[in-house]
Short mmCIF file of C-alpha atoms and ligand atoms in Angstrom, two decimals:
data_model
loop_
_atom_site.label_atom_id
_atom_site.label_comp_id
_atom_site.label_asym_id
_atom_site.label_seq_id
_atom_site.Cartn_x
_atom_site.Cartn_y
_atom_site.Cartn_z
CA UNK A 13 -22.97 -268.81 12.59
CA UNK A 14 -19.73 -267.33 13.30
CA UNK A 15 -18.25 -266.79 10.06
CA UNK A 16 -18.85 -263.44 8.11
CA UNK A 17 -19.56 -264.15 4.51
CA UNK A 18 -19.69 -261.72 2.18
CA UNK A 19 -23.17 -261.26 1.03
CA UNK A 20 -21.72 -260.85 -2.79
CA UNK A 21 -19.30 -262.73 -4.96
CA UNK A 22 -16.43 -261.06 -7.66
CA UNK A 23 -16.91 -260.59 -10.95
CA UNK A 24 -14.05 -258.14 -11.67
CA UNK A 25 -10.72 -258.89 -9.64
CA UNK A 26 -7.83 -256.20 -9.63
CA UNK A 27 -4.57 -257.88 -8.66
CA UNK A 28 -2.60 -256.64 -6.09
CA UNK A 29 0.80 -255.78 -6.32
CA UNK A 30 3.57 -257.93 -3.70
CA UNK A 31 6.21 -255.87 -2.57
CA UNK A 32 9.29 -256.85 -0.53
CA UNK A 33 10.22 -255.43 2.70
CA UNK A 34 12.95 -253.92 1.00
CA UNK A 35 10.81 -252.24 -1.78
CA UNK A 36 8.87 -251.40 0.65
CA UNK A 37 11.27 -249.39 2.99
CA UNK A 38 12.55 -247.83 -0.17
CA UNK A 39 8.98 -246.03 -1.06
CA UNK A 40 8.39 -245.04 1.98
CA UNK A 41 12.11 -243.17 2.78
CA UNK A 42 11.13 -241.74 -0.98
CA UNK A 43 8.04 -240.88 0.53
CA UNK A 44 9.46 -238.72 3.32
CA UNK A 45 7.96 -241.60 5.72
CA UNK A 46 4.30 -240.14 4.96
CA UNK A 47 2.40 -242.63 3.60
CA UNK A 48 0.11 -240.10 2.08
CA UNK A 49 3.33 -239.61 -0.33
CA UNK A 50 4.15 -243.34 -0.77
CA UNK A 51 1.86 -244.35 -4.71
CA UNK A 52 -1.17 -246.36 -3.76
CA UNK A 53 0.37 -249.38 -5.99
CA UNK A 54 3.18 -249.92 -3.50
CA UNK A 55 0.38 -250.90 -0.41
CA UNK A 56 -1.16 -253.67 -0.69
CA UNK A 57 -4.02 -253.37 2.05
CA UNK A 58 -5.13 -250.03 1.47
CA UNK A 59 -6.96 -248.47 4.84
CA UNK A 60 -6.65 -244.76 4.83
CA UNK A 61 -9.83 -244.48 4.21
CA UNK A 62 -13.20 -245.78 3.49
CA UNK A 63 -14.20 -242.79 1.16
CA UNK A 64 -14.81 -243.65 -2.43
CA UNK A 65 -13.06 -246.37 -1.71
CA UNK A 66 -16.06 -249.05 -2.43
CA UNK A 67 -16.39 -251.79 -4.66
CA UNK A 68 -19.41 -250.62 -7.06
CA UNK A 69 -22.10 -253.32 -7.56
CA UNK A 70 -22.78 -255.04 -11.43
CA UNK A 71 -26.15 -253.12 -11.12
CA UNK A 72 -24.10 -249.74 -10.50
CA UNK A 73 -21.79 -250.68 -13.17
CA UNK A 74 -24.63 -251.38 -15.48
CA UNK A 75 -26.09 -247.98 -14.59
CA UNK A 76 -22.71 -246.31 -15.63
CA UNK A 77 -23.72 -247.53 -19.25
CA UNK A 78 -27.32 -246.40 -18.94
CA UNK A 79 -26.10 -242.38 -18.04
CA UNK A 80 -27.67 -239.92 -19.91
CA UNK A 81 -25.40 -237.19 -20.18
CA UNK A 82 -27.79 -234.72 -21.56
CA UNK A 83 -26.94 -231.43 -19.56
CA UNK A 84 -30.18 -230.46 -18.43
CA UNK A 85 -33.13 -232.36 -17.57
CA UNK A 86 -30.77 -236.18 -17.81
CA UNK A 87 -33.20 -239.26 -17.29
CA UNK A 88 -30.35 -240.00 -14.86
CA UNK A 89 -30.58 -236.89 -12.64
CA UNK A 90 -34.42 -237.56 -12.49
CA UNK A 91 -33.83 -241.12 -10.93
CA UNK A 92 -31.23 -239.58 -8.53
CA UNK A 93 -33.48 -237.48 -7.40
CA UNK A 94 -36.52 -240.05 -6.84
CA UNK A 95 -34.29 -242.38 -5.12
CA UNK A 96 -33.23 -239.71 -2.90
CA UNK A 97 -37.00 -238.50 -2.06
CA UNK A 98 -37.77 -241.68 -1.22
CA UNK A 99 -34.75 -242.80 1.07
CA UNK A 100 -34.87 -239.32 2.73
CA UNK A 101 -38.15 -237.55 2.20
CA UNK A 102 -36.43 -234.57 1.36
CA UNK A 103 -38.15 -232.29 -1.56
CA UNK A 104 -35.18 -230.79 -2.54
CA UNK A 105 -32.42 -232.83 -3.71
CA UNK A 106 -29.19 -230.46 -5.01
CA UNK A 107 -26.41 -232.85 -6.74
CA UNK A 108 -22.97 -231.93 -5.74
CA UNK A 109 -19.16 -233.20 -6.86
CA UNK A 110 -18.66 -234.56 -3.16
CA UNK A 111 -19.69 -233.49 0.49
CA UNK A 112 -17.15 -230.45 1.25
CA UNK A 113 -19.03 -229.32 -1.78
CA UNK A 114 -22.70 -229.01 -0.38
CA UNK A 115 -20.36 -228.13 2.92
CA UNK A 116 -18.94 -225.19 0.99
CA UNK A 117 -22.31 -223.96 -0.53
CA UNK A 118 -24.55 -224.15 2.67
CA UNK A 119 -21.95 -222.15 5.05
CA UNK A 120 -21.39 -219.43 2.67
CA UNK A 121 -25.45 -219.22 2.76
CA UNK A 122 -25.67 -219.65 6.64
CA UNK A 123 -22.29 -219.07 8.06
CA UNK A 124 -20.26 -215.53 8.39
CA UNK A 125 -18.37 -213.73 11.35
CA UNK A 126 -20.17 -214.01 14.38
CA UNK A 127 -21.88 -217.06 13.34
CA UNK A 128 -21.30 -220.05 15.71
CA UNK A 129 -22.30 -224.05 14.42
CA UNK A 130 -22.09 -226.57 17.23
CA UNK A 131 -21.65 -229.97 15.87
CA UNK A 132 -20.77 -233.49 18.18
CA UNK A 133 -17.48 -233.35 16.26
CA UNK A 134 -16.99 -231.55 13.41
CA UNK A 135 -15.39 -233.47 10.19
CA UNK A 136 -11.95 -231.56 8.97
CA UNK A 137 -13.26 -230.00 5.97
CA UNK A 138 -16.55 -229.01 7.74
CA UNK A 139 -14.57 -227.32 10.33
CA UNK A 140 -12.57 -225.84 7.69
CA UNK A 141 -15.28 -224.50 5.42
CA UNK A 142 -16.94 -222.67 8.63
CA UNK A 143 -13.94 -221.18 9.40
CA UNK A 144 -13.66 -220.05 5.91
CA UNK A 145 -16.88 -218.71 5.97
CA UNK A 146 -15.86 -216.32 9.01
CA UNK A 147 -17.84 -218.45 11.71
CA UNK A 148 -16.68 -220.60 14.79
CA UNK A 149 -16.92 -224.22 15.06
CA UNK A 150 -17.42 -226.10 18.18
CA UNK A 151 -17.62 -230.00 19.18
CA UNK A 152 -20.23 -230.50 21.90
CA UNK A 153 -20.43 -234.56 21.76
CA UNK A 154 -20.60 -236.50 25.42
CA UNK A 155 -17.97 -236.61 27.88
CA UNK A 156 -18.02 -240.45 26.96
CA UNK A 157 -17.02 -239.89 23.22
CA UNK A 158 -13.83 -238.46 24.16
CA UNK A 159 -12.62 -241.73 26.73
CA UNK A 160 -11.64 -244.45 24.33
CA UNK A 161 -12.10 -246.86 26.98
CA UNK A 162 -15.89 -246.15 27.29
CA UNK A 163 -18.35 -248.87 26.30
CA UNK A 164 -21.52 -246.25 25.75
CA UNK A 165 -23.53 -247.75 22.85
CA UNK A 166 -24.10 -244.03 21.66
CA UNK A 167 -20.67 -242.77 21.76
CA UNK A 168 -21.51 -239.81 19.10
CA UNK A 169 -24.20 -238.29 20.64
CA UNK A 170 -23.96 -234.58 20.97
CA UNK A 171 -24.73 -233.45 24.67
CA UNK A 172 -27.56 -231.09 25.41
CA UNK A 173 -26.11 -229.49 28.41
CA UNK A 174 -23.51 -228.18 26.77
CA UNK A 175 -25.50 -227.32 23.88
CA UNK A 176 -28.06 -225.13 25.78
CA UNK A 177 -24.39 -223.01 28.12
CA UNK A 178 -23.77 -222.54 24.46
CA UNK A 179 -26.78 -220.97 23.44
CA UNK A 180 -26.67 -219.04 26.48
CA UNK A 181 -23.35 -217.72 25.63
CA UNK A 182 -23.63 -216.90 22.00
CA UNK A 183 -27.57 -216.43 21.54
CA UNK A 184 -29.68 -217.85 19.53
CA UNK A 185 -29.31 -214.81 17.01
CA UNK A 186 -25.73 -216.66 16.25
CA UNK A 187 -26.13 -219.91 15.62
CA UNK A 188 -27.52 -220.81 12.48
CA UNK A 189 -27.87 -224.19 12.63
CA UNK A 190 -27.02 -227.04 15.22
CA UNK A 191 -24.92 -230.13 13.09
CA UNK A 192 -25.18 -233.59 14.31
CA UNK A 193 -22.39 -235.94 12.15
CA UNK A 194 -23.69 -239.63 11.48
CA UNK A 195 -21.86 -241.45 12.35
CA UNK A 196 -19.52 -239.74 13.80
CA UNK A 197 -16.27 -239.84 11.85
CA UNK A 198 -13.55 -237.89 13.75
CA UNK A 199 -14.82 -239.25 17.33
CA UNK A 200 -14.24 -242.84 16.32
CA UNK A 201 -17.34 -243.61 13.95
CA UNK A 202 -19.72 -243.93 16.29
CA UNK A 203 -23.40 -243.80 16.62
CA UNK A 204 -25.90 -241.09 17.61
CA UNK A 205 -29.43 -243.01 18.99
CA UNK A 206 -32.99 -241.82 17.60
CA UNK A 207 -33.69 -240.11 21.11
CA UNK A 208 -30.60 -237.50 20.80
CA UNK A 209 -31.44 -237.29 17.72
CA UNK A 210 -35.43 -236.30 18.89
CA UNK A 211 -33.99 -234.43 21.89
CA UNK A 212 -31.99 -232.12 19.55
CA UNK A 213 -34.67 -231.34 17.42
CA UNK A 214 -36.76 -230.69 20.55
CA UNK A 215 -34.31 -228.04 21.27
CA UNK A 216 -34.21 -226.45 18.06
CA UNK A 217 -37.57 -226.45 18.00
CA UNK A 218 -37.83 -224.23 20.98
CA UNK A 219 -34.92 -222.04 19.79
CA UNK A 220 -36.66 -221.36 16.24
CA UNK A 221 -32.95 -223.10 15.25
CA UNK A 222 -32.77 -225.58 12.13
CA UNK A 223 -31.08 -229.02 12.60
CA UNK A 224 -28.86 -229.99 9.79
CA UNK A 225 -27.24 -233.86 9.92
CA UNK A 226 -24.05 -234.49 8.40
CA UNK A 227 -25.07 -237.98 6.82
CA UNK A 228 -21.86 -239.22 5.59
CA UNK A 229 -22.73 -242.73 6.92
CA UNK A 230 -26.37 -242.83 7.65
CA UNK A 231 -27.61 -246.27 6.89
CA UNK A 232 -24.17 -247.63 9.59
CA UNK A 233 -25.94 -245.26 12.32
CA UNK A 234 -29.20 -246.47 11.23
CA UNK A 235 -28.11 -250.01 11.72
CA UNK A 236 -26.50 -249.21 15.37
CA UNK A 237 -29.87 -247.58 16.15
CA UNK A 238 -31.61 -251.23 15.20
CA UNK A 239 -28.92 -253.11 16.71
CA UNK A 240 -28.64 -251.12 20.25
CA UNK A 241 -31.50 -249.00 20.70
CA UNK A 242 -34.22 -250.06 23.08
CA UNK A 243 -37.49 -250.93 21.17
CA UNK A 244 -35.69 -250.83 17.33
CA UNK A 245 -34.90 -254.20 17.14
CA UNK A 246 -37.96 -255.08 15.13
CA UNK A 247 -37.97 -251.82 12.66
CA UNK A 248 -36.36 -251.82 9.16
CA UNK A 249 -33.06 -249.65 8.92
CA UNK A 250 -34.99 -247.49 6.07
CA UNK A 251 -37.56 -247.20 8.77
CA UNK A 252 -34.79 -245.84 10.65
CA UNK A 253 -33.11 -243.97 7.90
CA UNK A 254 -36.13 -242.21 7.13
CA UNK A 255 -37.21 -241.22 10.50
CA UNK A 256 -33.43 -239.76 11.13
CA UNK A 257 -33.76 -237.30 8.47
CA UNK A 258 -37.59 -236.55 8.83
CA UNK A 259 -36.21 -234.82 12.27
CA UNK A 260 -33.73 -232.39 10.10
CA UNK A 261 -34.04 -229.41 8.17
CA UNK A 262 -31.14 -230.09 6.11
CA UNK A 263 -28.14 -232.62 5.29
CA UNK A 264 -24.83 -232.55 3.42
CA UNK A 265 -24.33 -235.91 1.95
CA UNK A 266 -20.85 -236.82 1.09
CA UNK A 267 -21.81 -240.06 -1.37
CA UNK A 268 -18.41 -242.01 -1.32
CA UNK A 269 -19.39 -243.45 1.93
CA UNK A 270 -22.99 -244.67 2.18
CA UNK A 271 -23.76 -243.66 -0.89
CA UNK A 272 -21.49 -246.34 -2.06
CA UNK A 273 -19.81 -244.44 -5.03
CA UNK A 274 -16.19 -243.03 -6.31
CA UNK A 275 -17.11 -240.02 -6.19
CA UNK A 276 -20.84 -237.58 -5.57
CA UNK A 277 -22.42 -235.85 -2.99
CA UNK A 278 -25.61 -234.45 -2.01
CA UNK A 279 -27.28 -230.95 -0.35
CA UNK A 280 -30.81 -231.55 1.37
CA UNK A 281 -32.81 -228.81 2.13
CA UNK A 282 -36.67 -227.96 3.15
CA UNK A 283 -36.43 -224.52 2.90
CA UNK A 284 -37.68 -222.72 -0.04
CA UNK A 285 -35.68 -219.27 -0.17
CA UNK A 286 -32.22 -221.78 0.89
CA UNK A 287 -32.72 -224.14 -1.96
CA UNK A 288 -33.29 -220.86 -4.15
CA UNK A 289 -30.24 -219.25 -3.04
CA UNK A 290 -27.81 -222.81 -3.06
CA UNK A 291 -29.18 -223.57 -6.64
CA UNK A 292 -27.32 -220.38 -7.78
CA UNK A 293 -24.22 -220.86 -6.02
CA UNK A 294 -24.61 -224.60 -7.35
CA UNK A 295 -24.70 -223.22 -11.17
CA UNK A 296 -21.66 -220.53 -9.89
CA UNK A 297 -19.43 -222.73 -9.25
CA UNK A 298 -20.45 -226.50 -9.35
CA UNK A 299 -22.98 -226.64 -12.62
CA UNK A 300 -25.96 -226.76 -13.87
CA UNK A 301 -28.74 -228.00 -11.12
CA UNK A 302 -29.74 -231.62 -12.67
CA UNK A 303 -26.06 -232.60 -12.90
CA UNK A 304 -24.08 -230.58 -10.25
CA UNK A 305 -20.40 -231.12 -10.95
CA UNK A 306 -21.18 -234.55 -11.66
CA UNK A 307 -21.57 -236.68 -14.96
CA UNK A 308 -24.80 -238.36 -16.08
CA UNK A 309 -23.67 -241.72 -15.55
CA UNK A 310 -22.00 -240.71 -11.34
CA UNK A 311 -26.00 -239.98 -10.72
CA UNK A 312 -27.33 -243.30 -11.75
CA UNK A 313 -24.52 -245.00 -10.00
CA UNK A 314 -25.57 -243.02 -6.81
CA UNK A 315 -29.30 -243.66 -7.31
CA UNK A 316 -28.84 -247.63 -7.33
CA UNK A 317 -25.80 -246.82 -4.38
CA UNK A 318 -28.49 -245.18 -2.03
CA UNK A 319 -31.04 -248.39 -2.49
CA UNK A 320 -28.11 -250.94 -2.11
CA UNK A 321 -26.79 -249.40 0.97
CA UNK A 322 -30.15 -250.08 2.91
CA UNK A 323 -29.47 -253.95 2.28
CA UNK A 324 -29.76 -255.42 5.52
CA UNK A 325 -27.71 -257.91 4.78
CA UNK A 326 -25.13 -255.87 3.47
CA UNK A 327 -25.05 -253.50 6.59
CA UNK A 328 -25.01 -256.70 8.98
CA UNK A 329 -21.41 -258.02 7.08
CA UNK A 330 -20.28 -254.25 7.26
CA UNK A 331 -20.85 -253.67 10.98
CA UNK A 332 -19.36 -257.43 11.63
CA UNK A 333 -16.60 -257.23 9.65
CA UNK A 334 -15.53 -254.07 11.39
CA UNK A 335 -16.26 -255.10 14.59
CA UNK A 336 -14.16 -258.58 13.59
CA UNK A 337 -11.25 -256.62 13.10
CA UNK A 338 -11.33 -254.27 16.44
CA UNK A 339 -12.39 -257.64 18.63
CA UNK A 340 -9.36 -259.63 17.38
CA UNK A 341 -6.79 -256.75 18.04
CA UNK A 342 -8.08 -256.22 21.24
CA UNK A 343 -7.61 -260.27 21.73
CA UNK A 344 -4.07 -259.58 21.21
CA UNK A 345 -3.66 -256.99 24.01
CA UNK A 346 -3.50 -254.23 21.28
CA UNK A 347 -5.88 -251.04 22.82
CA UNK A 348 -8.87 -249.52 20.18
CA UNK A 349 -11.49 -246.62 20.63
CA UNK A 350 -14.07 -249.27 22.02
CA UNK A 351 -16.31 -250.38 21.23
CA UNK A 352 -15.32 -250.34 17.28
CA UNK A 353 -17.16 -248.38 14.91
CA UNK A 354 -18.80 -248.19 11.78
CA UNK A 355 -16.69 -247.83 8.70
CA UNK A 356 -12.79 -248.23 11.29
CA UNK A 357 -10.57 -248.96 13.98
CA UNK A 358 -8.53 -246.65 15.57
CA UNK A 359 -5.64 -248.16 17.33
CA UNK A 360 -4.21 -246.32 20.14
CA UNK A 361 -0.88 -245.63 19.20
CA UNK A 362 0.36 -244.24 22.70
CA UNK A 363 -0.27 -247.23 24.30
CA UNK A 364 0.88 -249.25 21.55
CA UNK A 365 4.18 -247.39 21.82
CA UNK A 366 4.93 -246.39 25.44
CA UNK A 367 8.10 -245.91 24.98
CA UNK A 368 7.67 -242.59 21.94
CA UNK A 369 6.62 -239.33 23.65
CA UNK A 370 3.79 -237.40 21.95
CA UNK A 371 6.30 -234.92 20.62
CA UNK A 372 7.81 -237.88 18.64
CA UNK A 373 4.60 -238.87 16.73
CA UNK A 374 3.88 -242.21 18.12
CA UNK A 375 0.79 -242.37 15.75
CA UNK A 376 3.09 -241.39 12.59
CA UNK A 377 5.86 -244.06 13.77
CA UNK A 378 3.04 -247.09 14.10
CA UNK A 379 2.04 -246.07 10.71
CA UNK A 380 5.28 -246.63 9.26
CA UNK A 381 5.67 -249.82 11.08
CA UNK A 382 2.63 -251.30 9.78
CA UNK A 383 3.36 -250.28 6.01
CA UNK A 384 7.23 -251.14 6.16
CA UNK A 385 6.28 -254.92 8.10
CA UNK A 386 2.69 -255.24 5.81
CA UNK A 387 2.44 -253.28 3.20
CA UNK A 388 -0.75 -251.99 5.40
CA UNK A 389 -1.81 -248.17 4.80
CA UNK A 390 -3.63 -246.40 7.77
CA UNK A 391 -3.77 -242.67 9.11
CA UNK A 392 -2.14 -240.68 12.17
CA UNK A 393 -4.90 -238.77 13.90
CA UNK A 394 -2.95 -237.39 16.54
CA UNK A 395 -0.30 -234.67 17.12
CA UNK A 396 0.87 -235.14 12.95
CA UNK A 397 -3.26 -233.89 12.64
CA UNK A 398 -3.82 -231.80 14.74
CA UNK A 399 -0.33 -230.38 16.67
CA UNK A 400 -0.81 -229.02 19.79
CA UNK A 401 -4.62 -229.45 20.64
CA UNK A 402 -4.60 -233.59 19.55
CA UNK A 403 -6.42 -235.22 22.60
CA UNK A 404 -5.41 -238.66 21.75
CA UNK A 405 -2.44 -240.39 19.44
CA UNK A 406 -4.37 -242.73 17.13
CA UNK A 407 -4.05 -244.42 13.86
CA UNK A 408 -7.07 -245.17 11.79
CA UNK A 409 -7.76 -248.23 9.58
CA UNK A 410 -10.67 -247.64 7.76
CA UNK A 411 -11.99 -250.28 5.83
CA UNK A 412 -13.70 -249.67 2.05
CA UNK A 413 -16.90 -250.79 1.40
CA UNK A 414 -17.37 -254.68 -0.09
CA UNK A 415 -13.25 -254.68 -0.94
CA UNK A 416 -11.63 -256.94 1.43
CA UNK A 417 -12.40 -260.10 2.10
CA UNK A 418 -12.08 -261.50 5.89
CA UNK A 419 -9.10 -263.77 4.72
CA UNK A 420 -7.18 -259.91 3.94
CA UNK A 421 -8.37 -258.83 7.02
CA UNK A 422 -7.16 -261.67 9.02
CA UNK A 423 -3.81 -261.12 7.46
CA UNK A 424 -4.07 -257.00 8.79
CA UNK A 425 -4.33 -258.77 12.29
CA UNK A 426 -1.69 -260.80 12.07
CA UNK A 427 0.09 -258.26 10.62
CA UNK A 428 -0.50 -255.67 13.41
CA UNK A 429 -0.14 -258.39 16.08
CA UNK A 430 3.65 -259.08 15.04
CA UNK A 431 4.64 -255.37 15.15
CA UNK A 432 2.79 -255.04 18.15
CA UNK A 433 5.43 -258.03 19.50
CA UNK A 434 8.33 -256.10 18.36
CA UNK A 435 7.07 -252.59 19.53
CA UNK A 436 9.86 -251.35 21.45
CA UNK A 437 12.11 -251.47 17.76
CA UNK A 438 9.40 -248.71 16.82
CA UNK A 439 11.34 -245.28 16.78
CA UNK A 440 9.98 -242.26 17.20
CA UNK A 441 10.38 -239.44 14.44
CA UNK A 442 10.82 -235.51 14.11
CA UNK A 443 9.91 -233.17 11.45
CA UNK A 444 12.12 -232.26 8.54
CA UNK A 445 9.83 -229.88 6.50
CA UNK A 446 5.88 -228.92 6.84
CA UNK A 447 3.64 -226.73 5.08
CA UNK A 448 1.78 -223.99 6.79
CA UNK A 449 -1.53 -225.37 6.88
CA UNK A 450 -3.17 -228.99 7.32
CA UNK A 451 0.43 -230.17 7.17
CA UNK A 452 -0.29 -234.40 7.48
CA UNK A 453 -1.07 -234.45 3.85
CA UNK A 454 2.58 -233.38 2.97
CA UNK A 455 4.99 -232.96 5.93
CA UNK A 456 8.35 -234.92 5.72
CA UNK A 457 9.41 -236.69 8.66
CA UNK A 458 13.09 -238.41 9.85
CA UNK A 459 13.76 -240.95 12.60
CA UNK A 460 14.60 -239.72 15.66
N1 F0G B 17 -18.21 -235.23 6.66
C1 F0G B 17 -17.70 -236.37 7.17
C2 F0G B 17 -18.24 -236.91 8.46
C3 F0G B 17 -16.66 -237.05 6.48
O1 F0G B 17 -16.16 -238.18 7.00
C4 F0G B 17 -16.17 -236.51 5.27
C5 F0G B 17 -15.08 -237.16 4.55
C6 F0G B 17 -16.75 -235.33 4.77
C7 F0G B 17 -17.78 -234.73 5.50
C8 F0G B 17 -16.29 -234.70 3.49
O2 F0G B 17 -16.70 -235.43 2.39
O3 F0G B 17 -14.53 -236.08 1.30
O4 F0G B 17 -16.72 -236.18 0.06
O5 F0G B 17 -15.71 -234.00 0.61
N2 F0G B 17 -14.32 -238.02 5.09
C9 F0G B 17 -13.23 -238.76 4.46
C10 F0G B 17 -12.48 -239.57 5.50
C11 F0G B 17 -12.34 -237.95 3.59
O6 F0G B 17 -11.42 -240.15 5.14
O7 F0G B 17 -12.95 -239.70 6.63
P1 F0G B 17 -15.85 -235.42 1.02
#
């Protein structure tokens, strides 16, 4: 059947607020024409991103009531920590407020000047915690992940050749760990297949080098692994799942994405004398190891999260539904990052608006466009992001987890298609104040 149907019905509805195109314009010139700055009452289809964003389940919300808040030793923490063994096979399971927080702790264990961490792409805040740490940071994924246009199942995949001139380089000595991201977020959500992820631990292996995964969104690559891997079709995704992290040594775990929470996250580790040495910058600066900077009742939610997520059913109407979105815009003439990914689109904004140079922040100027004509919230990743070395102009609609329904999506497409009709009314903009660092959360911009 063609239809996507959500594999769930509401219990709890939270009503949207209607806004007119005039209330609309209004917020945003309040808002400096960042839509980070605009409140998130005045959008009414809220993409900017799909992290602790999700709809929680009655079965969460029932373990929200059940959370033992003792401070050491909760009931809760204990069935965190089960759930986790068994999705992951990891021994030791380290609670943590949200993933730049296991980030945080395991580079200031492993990173440090003269350290180098190779990663297909690094997330923002991973790059930015190595940095802080003193070490260097460097994206190795395929040639293929960086051409939108490329159909390559395994877009994510981090490429061998390069990593091995880079161990030539640097040395071995420096690099204390090799990062693979799944999927991978700031390369368009895509996939990394079971055999890179072998290959890589083939070639830690014979650099004595541990493999850490950045498992974010796990169960989405472990479902692109099933769907488009040769001879995975028949396996279960927690099959999958488990296999992925059998090959790693570590993982940070950001929970608001496949964890399917508000907010949690999660450090992995195997080795003894690490786990020793994160537990005490855990209780520094996060708390106490059974709870972590989280409350009783954010572990149970995560413990039934981490079994839900596996769903198959669930996983098929995620995939779909984003897929649904990127197939109709690309209907309409309107270019993506194909083929779409896990948990977004990512619209090319220079081709959507020719006529806006790069120094005039086509991405930022489609983003206004699709708030001011829809009341729809997505993200520059482009020059805005990333000034001078941005490869690409995009804007990113990521979608939340069991939020939306399709007929709110199919209104995003319609959306999108009429202010793709009336592009060339799409001006570009400049400037008027910035911040000195990571300046897209707060800049102020003008029309040009
Ligand atoms: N790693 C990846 C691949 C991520 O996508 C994110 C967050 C993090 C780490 C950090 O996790 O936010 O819990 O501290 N990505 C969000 C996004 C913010 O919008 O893509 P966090």
């Amino acid at each position: 059947m063609k239809t996507i149907i959500e594999p769930f019905r509401i219990k709890v509805v939270e009503p949207l607020k209607m806004t007119t195109r005039a209330e609309r314009e209004a917020a945003l010139h309040r808002a400096g024409l960042n839509v980070f700055l605009v409140p998130a009452e005045d959008v009414l289809i809220d993409l900017l991103t799909d992290s602790g964003t999700g709809a929680m389940s009655s079965e969460q919300w029932a373990g929200i009531m059940r959370g033992d808040e003792s401070y050491a030793g909760a009931r809760s923490y204990y069935r965190f920590e089960d759930r986790l063994r068994e999705v992951t096979g990891f021994e030791h399971v380290i609670p943590t407020h949200q993933g730049r927080a296991s980030e945080r702790i395991l580079f200031e264990l492993i990173g440090g000047p003269d350290k180098t961490i190779p990663n297909n792409n690094h997330f923002d805040t991973t790059r930015a915690n190595i940095e802080h740490s003193g070490a260097r940071a460097v994206d190795l994924v395929i040639d293929e992940g960086r051409d939108p246009k490329s159909r390559h199942p395994f877009k994510g995949n981090i490429d061998l050749d390069k990593l091995e001139a880079l161990f030539k380089e640097v040395g071995a000595e420096h690099i204390p760990c090799v990062m693979v991201t799944v999927t991978n977020n700031s390369g368009g959500g895509q996939p990394v297949s079971l055999e890179n992820l072998h290959a890589v631990r083939k070639f830690c292996d014979r650099h004595g080098t541990p493999f850490f995964l950045d498992a974010c969104r796990f169960a989405e690559n472990a479902y692109f692994i099933k769907q488009r891997e040769p001879g995975q079709g028949h396996r279960s995704v927690a099959a999958i799942v488990r296999e992925m992290f059998d090959l790693a040594d570590g993982a940070t775990i950001s929970a608001k994405k496949d964890g399917l929470v508000n907010i949690g996250g999660v450090l992995l580790l195997r080795d003894e004398a690490l786990y020793g040495a994160a537990q005490n910058l855990l209780i520094l600066t996060e708390g106490f190891p059974t709870y972590g900077g989280l409350a009783g009742r954010d572990l149970e939610a995560m413990a039934q999260g981490f079994e839900e997520v596996l769903h198959e059913d669930y996983l098929h109407y995620r995939i779909r539904s984003t897929a649904y979105l990127g197939e109709k815009l690309l209907a309409q003439g309107i270019q993506i990052v194909e083929p779409p990914g896990g948990h977004a689109i990512y619209i090319d904004a220079a081709e959507f608006c020719p006529h806006i140079p790069k120094a005039q922040f086509p991405g930022q100027a489609l983003v206004c466009a699709l708030y001011l004509h829809g009341g729809i919230r997505g993200v520059e990743i482009g020059s805005v992001m990333f000034g001078e070395h941005a490869k690409m102009e995009l804007v990113r609609l990521a979608i939340p987890r069991r939020v939306y329904t399709q007929s709110q999506i199919d209104y995003v497409i319609e959306a999108i298609g009429e202010v793709h009709a009336r592009r060339d009314r799409i001006r570009g903009l400049r400037i008027t104040a910035e911040p000195p660092v990571l300046r897209h959360f707060t800049a102020r911009f003008a029309e040009v």
